[in-house]
Short mmCIF file of C-alpha atoms in Angstrom, two decimals:
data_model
loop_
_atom_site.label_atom_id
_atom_site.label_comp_id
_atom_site.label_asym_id
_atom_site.label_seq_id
_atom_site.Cartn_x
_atom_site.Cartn_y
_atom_site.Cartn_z
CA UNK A 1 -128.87 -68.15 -106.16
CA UNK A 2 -125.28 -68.13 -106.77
CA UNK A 3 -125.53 -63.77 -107.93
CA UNK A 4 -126.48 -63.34 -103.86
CA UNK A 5 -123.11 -65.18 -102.84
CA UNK A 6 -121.11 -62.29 -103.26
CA UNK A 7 -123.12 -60.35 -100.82
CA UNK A 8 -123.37 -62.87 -98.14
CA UNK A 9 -119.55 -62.87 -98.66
CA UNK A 10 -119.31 -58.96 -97.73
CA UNK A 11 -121.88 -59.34 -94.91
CA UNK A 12 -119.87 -61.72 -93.39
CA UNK A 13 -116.86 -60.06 -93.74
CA UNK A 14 -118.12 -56.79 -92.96
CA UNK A 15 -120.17 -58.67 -89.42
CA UNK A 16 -116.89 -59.87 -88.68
CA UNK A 17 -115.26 -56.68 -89.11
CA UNK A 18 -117.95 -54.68 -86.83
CA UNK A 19 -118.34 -57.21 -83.95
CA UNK A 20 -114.17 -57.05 -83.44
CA UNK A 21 -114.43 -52.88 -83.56
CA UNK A 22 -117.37 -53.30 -81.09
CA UNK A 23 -115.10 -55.56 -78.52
CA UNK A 24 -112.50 -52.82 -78.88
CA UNK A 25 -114.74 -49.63 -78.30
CA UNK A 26 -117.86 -50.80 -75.96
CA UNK A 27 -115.59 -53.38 -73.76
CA UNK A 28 -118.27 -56.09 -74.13
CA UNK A 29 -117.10 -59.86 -73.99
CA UNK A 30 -119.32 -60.77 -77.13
CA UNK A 31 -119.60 -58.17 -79.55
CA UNK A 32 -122.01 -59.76 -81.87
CA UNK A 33 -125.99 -58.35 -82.00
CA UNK A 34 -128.66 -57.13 -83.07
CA UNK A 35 -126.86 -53.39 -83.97
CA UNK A 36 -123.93 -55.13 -86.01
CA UNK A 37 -126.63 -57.35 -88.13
CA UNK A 38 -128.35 -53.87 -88.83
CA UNK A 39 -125.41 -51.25 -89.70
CA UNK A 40 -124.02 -54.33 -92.23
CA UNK A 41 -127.41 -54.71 -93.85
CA UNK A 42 -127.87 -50.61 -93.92
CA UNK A 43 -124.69 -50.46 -95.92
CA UNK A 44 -125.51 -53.75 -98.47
CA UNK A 45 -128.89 -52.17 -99.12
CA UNK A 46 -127.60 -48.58 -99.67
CA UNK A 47 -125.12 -50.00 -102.22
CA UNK A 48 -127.41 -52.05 -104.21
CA UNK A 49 -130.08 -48.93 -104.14
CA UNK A 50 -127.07 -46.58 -105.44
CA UNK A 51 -126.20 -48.73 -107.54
CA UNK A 52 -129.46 -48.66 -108.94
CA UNK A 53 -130.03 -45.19 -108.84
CA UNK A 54 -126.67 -44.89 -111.00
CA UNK A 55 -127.59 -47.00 -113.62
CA UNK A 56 -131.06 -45.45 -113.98
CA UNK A 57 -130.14 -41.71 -114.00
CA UNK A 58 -127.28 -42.18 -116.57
CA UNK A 59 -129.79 -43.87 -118.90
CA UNK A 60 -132.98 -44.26 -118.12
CA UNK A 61 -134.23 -45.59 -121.09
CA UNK A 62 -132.01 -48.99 -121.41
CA UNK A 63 -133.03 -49.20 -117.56
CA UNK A 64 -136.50 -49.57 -118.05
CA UNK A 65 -135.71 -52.35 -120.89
CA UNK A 66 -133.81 -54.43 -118.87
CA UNK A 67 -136.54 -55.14 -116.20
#
């Protein structure tokens, strides 16, 4: 439980981050939504999956022992 913490760290920083540059550029009173949730989860999942990728294609061997 405490390995995700990290994560929900950066998603909040990163919703924070997004829903201030969406009050800027779109001139909405609330920028928080639906589209901010999204983009920050696009971006934690595309890490973790690179991440991934990483550690499998530089060995692919001690990969497959670790799961």
């Amino acid at each position: 439980l405490l390995a995700g913490m990290r994560w929900v760290g950066r998603g909040g920083v990163g919703l924070l981050v997004l829903v201030a540059g969406r009050r800027g550029v779109f001139l909405v009173p609330d920028g928080s939504g639906l589209l901010a949730a999204i983009i920050v989860l696009a971006i934690i999942v595309s890490v973790i999956v690179i991440g991934s990728l990483r550690i499998a294609h530089t060995n692919p061997v001690e990969s497959l022992k670790n799961e």
